[in-house]
PDB file of C-alpha atoms in Angstrom:
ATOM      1  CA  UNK A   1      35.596  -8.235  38.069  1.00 54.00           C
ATOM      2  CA  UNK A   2      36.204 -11.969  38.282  1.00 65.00           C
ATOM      3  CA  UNK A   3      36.088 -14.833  35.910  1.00 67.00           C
ATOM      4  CA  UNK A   4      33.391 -16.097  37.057  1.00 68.00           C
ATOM      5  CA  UNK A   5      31.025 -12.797  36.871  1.00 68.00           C
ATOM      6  CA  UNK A   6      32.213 -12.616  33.342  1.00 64.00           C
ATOM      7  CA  UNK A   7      31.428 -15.756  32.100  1.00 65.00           C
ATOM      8  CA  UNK A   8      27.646 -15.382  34.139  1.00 65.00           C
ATOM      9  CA  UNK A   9      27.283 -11.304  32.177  1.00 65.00           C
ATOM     10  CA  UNK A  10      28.249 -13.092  28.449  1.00 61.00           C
ATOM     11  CA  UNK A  11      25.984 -16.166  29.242  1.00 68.00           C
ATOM     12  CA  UNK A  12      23.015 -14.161  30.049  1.00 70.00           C
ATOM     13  CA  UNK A  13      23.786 -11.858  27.179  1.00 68.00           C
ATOM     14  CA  UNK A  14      24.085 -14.869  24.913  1.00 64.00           C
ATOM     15  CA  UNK A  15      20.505 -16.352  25.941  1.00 63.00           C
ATOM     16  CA  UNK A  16      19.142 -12.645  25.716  1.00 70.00           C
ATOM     17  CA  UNK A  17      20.705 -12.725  21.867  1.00 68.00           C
ATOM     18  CA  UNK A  18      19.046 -16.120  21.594  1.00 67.00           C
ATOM     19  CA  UNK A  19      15.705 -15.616  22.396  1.00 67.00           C
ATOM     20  CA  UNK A  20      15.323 -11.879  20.475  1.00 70.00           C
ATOM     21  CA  UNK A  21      16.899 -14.112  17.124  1.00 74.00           C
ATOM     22  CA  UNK A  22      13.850 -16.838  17.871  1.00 71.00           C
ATOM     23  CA  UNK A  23      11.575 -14.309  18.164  1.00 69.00           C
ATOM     24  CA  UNK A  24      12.572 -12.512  15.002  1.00 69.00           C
ATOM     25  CA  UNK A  25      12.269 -16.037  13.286  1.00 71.00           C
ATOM     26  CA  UNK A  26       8.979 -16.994  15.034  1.00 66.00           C
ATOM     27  CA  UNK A  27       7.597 -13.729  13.717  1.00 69.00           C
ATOM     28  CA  UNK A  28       9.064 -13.869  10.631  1.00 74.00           C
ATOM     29  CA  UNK A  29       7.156 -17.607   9.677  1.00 75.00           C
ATOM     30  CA  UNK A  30       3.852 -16.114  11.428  1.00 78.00           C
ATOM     31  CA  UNK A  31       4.055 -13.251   8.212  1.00 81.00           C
ATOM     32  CA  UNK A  32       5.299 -15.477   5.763  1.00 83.00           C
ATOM     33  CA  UNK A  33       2.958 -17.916   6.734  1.00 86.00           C
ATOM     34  CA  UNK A  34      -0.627 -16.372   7.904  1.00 94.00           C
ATOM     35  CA  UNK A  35      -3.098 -18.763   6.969  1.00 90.00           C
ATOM     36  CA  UNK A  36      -3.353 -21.211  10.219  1.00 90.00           C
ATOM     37  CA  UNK A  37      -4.392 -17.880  11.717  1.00 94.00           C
ATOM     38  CA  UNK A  38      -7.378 -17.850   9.964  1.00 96.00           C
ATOM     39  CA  UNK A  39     -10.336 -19.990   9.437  1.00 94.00           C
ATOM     40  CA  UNK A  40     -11.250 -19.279   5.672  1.00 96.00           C
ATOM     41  CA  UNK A  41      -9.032 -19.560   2.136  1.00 96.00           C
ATOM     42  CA  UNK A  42      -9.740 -19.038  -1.401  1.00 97.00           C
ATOM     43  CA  UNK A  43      -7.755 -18.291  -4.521  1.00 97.00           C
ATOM     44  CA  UNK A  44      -8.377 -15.968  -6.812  1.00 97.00           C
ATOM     45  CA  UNK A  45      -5.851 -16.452  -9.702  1.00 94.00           C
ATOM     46  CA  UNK A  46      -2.746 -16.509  -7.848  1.00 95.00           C
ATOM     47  CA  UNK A  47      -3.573 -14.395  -4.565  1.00 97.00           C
ATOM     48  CA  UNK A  48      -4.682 -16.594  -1.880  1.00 98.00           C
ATOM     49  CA  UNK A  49      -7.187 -14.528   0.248  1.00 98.00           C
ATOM     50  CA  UNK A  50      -7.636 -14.943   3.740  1.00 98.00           C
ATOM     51  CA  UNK A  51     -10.661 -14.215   6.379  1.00 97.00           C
ATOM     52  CA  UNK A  52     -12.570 -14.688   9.422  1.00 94.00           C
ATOM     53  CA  UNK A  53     -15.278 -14.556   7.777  1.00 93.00           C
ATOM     54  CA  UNK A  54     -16.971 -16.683   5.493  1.00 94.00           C
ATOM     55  CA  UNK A  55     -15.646 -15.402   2.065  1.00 95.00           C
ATOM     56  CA  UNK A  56     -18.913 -14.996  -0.194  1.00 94.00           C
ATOM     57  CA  UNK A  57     -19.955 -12.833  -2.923  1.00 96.00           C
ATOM     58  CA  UNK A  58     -18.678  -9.130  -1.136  1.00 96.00           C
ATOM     59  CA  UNK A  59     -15.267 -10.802  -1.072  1.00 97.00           C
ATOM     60  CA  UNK A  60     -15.565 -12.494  -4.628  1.00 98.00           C
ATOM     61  CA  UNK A  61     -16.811  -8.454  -5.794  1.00 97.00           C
ATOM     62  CA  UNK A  62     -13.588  -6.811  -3.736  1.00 97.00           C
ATOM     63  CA  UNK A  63     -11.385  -9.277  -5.464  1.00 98.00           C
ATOM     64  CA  UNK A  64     -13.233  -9.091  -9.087  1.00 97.00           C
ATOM     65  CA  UNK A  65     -11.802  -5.154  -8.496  1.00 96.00           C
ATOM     66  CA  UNK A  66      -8.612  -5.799  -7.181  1.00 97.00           C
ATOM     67  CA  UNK A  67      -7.761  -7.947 -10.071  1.00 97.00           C
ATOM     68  CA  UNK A  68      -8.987  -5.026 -12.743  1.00 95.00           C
ATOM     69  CA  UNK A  69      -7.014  -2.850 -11.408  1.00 95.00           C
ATOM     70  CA  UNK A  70      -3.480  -4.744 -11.318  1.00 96.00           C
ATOM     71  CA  UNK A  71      -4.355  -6.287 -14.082  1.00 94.00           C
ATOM     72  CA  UNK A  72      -4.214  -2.525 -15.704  1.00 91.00           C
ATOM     73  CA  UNK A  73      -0.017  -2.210 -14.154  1.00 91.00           C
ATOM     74  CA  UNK A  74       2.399  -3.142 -16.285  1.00 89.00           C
ATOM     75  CA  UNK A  75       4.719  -4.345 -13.737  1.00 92.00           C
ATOM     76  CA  UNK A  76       1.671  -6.832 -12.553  1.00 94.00           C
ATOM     77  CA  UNK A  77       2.609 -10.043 -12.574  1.00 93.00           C
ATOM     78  CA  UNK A  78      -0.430 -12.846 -12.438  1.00 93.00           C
ATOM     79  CA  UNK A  79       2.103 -15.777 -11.762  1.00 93.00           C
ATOM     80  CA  UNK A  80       3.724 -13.823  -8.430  1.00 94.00           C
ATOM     81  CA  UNK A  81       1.862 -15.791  -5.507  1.00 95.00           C
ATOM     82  CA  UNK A  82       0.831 -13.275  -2.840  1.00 96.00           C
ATOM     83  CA  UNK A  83      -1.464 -13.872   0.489  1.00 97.00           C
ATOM     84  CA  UNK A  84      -3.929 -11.031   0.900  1.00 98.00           C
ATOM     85  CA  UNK A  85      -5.313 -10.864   5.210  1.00 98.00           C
ATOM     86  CA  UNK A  86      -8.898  -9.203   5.278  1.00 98.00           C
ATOM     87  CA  UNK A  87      -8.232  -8.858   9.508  1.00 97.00           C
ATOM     88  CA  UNK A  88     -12.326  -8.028  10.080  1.00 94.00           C
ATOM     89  CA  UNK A  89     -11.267  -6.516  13.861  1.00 95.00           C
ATOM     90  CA  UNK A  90      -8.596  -4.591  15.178  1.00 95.00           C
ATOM     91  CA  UNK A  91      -7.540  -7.160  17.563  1.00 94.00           C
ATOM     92  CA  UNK A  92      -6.642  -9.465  13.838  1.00 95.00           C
ATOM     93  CA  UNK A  93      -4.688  -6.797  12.360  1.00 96.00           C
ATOM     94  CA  UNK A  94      -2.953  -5.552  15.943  1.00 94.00           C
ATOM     95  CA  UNK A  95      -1.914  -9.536  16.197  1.00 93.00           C
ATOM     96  CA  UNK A  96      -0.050  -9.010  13.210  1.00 94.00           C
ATOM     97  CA  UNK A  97       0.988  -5.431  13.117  1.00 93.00           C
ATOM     98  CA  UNK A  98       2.744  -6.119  16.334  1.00 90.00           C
ATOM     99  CA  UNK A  99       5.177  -8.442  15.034  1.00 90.00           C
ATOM    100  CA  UNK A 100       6.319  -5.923  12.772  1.00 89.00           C
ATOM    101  CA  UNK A 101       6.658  -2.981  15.538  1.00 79.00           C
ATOM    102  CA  UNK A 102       4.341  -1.084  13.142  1.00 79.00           C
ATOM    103  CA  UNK A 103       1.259   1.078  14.397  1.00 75.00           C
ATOM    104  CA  UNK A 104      -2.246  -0.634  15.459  1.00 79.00           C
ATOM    105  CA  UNK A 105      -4.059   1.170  13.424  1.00 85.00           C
ATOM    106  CA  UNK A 106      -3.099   1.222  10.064  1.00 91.00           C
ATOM    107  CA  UNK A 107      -5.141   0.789   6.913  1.00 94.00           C
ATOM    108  CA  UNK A 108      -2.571  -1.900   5.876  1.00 95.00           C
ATOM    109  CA  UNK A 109       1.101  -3.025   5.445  1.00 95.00           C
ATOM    110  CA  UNK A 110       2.835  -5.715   3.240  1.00 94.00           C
ATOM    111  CA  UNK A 111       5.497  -7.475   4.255  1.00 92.00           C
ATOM    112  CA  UNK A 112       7.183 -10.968   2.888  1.00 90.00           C
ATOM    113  CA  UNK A 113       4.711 -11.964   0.213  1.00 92.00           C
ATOM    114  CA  UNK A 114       1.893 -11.093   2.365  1.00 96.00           C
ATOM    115  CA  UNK A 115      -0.803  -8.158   2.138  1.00 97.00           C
ATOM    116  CA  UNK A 116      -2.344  -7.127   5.124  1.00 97.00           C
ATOM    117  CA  UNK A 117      -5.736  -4.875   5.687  1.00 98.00           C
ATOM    118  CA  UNK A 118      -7.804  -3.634   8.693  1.00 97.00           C
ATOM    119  CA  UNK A 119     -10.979  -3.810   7.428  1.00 96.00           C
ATOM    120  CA  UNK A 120     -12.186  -2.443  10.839  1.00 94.00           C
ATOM    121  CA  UNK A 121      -9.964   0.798  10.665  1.00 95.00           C
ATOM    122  CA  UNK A 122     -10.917   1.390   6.954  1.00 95.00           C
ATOM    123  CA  UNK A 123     -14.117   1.515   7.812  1.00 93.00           C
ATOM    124  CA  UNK A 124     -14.539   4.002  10.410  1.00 93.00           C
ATOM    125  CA  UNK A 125     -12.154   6.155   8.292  1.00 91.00           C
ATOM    126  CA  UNK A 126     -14.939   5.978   5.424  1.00 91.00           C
ATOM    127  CA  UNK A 127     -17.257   7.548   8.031  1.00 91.00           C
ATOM    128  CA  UNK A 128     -14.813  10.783   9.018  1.00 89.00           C
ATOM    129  CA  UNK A 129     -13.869  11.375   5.334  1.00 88.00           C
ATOM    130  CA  UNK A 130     -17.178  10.873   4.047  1.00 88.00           C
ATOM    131  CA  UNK A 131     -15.976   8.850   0.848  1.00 88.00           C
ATOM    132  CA  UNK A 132     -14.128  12.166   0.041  1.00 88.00           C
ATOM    133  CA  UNK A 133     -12.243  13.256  -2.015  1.00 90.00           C
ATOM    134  CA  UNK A 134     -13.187  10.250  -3.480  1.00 90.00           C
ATOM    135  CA  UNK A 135      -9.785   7.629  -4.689  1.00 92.00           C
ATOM    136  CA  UNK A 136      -8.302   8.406  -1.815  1.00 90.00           C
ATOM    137  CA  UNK A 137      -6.566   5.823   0.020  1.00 86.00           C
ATOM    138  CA  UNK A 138      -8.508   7.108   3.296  1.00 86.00           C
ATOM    139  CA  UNK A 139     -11.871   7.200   1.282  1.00 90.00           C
ATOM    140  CA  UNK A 140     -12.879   3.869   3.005  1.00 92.00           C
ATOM    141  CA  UNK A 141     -12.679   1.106   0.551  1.00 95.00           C
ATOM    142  CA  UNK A 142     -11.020  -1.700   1.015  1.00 96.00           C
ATOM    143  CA  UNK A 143     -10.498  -2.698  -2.808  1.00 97.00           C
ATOM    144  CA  UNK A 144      -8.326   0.502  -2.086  1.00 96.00           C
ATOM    145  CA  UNK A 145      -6.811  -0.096   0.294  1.00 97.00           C
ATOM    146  CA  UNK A 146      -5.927  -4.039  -0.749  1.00 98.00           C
ATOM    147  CA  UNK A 147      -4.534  -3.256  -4.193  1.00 97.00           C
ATOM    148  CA  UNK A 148      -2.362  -0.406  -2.766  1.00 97.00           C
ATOM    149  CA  UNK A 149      -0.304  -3.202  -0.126  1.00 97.00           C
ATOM    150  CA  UNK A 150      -0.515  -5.767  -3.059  1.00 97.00           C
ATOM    151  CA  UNK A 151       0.741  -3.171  -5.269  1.00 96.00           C
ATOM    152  CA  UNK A 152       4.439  -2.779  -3.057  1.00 96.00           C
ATOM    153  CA  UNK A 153       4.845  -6.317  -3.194  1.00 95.00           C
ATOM    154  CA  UNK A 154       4.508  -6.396  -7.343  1.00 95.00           C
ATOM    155  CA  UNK A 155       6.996  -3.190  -7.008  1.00 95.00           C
ATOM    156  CA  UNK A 156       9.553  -5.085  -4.836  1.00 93.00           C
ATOM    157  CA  UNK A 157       9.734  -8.068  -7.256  1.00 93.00           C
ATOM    158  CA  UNK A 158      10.264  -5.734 -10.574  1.00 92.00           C
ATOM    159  CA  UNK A 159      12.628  -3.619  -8.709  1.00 91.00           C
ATOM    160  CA  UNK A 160      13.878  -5.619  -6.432  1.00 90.00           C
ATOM    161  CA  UNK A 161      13.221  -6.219  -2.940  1.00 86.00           C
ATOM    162  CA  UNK A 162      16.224  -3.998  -1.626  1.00 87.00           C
ATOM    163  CA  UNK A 163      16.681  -1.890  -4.578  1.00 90.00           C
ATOM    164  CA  UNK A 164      12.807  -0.840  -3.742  1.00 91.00           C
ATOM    165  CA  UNK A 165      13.503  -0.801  -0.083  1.00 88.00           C
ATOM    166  CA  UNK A 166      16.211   3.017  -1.184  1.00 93.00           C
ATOM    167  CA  UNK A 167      13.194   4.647  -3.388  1.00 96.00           C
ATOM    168  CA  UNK A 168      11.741   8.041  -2.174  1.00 96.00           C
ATOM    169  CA  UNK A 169       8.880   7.674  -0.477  1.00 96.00           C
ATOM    170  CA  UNK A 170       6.938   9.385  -2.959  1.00 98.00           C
ATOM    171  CA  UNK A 171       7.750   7.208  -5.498  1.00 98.00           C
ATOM    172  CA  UNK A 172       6.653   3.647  -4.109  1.00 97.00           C
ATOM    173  CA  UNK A 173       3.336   5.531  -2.065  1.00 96.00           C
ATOM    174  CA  UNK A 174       2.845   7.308  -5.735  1.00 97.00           C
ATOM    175  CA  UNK A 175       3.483   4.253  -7.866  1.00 96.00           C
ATOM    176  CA  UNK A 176       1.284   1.953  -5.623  1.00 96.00           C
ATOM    177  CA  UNK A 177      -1.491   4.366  -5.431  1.00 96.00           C
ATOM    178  CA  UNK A 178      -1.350   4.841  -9.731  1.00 94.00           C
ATOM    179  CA  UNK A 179      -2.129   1.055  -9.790  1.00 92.00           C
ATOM    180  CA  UNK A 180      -5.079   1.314  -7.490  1.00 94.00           C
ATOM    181  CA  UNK A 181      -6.872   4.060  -9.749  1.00 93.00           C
ATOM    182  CA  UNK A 182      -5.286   4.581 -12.757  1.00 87.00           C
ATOM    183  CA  UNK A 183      -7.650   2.439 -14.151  1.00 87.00           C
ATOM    184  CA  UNK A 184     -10.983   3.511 -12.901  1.00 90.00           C
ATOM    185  CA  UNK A 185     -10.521   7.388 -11.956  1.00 88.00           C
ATOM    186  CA  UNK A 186      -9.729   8.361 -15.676  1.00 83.00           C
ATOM    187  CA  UNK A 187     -12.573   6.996 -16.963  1.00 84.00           C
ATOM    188  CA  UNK A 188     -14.940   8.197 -14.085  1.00 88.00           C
ATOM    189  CA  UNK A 189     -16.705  11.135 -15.179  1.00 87.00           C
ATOM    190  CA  UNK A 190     -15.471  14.494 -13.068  1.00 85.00           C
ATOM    191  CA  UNK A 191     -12.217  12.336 -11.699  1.00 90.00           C
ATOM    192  CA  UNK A 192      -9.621  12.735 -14.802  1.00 91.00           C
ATOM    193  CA  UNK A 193      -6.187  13.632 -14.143  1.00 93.00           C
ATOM    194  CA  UNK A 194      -6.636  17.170 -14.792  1.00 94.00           C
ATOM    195  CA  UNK A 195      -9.871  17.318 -12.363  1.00 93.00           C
ATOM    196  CA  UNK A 196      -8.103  15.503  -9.733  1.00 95.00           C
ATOM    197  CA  UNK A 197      -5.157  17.857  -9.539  1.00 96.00           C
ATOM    198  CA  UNK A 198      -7.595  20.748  -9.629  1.00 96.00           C
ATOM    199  CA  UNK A 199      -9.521  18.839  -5.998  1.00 95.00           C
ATOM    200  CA  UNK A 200      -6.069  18.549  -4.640  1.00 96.00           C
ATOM    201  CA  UNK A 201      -5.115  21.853  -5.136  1.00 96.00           C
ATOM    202  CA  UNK A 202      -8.908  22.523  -3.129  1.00 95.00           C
ATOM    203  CA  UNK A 203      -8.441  23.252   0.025  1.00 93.00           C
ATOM    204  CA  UNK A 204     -12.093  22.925   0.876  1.00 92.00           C
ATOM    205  CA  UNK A 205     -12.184  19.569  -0.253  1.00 90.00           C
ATOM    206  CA  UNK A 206      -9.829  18.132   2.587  1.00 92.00           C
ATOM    207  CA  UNK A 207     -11.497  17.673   5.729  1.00 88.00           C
ATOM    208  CA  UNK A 208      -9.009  17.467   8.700  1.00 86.00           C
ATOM    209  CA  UNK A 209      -9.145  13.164   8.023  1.00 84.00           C
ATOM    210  CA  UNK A 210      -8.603  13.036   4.909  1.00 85.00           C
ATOM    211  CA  UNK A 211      -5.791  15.591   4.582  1.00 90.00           C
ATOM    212  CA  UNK A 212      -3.055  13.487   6.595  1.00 89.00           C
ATOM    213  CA  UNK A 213      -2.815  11.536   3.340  1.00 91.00           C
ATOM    214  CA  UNK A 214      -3.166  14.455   1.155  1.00 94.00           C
ATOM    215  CA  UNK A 215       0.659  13.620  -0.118  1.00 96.00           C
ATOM    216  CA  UNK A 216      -0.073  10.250  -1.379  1.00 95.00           C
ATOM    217  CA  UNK A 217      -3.016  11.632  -3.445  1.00 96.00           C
ATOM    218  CA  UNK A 218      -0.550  13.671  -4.841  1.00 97.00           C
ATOM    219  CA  UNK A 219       2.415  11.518  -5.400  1.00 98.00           C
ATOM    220  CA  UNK A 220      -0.322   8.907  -7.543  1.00 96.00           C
ATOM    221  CA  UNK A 221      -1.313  11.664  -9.365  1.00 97.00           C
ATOM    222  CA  UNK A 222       2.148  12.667  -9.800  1.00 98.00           C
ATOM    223  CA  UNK A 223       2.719   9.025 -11.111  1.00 97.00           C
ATOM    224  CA  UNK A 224      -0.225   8.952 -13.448  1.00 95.00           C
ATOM    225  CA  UNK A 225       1.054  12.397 -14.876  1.00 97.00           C
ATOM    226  CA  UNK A 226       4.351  10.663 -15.802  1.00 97.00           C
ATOM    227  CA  UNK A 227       3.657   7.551 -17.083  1.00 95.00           C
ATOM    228  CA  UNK A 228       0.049   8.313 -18.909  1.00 93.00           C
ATOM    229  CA  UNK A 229       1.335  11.782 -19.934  1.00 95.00           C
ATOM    230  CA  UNK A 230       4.943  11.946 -20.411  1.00 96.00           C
ATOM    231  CA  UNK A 231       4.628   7.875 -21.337  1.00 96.00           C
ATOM    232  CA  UNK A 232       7.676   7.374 -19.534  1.00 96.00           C
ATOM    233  CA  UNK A 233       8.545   3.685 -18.714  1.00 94.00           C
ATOM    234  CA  UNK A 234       8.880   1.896 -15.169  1.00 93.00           C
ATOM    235  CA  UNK A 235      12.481   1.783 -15.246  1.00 94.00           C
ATOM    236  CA  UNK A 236      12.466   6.162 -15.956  1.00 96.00           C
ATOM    237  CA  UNK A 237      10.000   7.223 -13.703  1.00 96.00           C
ATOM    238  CA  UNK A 238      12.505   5.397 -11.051  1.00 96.00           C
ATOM    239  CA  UNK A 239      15.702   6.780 -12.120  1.00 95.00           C
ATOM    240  CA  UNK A 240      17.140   9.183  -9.610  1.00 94.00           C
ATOM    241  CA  UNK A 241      17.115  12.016 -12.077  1.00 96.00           C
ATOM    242  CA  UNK A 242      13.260  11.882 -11.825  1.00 97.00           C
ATOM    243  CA  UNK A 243      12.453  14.626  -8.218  1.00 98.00           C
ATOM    244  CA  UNK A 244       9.816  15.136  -6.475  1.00 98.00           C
ATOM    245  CA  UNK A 245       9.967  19.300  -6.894  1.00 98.00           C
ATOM    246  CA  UNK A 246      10.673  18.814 -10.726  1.00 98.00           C
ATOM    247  CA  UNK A 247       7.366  16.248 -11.547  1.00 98.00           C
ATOM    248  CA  UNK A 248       5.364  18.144  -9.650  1.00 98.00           C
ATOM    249  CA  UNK A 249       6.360  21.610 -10.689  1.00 98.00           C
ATOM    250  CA  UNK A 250       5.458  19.838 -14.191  1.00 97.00           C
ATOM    251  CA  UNK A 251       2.216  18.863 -13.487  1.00 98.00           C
ATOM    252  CA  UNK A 252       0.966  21.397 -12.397  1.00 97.00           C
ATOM    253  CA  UNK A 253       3.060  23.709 -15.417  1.00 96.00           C
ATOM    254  CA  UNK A 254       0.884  21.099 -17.504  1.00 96.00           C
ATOM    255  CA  UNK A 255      -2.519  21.607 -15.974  1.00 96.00           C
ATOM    256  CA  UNK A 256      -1.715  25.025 -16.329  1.00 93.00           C
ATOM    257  CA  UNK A 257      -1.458  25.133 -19.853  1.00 91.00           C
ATOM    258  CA  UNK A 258      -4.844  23.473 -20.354  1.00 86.00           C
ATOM    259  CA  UNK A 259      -6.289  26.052 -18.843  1.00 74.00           C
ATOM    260  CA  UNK A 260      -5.015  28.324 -20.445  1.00 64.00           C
ATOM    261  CA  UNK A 261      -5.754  27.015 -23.892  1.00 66.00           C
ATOM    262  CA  UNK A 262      -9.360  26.940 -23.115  1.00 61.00           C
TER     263      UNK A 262
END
């Protein structure tokens, strides 16, 4: 092969290299960066929430819920500034999902101090789960849904971003889906920890919708069990001699026992 077919290979591989890297950064200041793609703002405390739509009293109520419930996390941290995208269509969320070679539809995703939510997708999942079983992150609510995405970005910052980035799944899914109902569920008559692992144990109350997230309904239970029960700290419940097979096997050991005392 000549010199001069050589030199043309590496200089088309070298623009190739060039534009993917611009890309990468052009996509990476589009998420770090959302709000010119939006035509609404407003801060609550120190989340800055975004829309296409004007943001009134339902988004003032989702966000006057969102803040209970992180404000109930210990690792919450009100000073953290996050951005939180309602996308109100598919074609929103798909902009941005795309960037990130994620799924279109997805209930949400956070990525580089921004929280994103398809508020079209969450939706129409309310209407095949029917609400049920209810605290469910396919149940269809958005405050849900909005808190859980918010919730990985609190988690990166304790733990840090690439520390958080090695955890078992079921520990960041579990830990993010404690903050979104460790607050409310326990004190919801019929929804306490103990009546929560009896529905999941239910088969016949997970409808073919619902039960693809069956295992994060779980894990947050398996979260809630460990830090409300066993009062274990942040920094335990992470350690790597905390399993998956053990906590749960201990749960349900503990649920068990109740039972068994009455």
């Amino acid at each position: 092969m000549s010199k001069i077919i050589i030199k043309k290979i590496f200089k088309w591989l070298g623009a190739i290299v060039g534009v993917i890297i611009l890309l990468i950064l052009l996509s990476i200041s589009i998420l770090s960066n959302p709000g010119s793609f939006f035509s609404e703002e407003k801060h609550y405390d120190s989340i800055t929430v975004y829309s296409n739509k004007p943001i009134g009293q339902e988004t003032d109520s989702i966000m006057s819920e969102v803040l209970l419930r992180l404000n109930a996390v210990p690792i919450y941290n009100p000073d953290s500034k996050y951005n939180l995208c309602l996308c109100s269509t598919q074609r929103k969320f798909s902009f941005f999902s795309r960037l990130t070679l994620r799924a279109n539809r997805v209930m949400g995703f956070s990525l580089l101090g921004s929280a994103y939510v398809n508020e079209d997708y969450i939706k129409e999942l309310g209407l095949k789960t029917g609400g049920q079983p209810k605290y469910l992150t396919r149940e269809g609510s958005i405050v849900h849904v909005a808190t859980h995405e918010l919730m990985h970005g609190y988690l990166a910052d304790t733990y840090g971003y690439f520390a958080s980035r090695s955890l078992p799944e079921w520990k960041t899914e579990g830990y993010c889906e404690y903050g979104v109902n460790q607050f409310v569920a326990p004190k919801d008559k019929g929804y306490s920890i103990t009546e929560r692992i009896d529905i999941y144990l239910d088969d016949s109350q997970w409808n073919r919708a619902a039960e693809i997230h069956r295992p994060h309904y779980v894990w947050g239970l398996m979260m809630e069990y460990l830090i409300n029960i066993r009062e274990l700290k942040f920094e335990q419940v992470m350690d790597d001699i905390v399993t998956n097979e053990k906590t749960y096997q201990e749960m349900i050991d503990w649920r068990n026992s109740i039972k068994d005392k009455n």
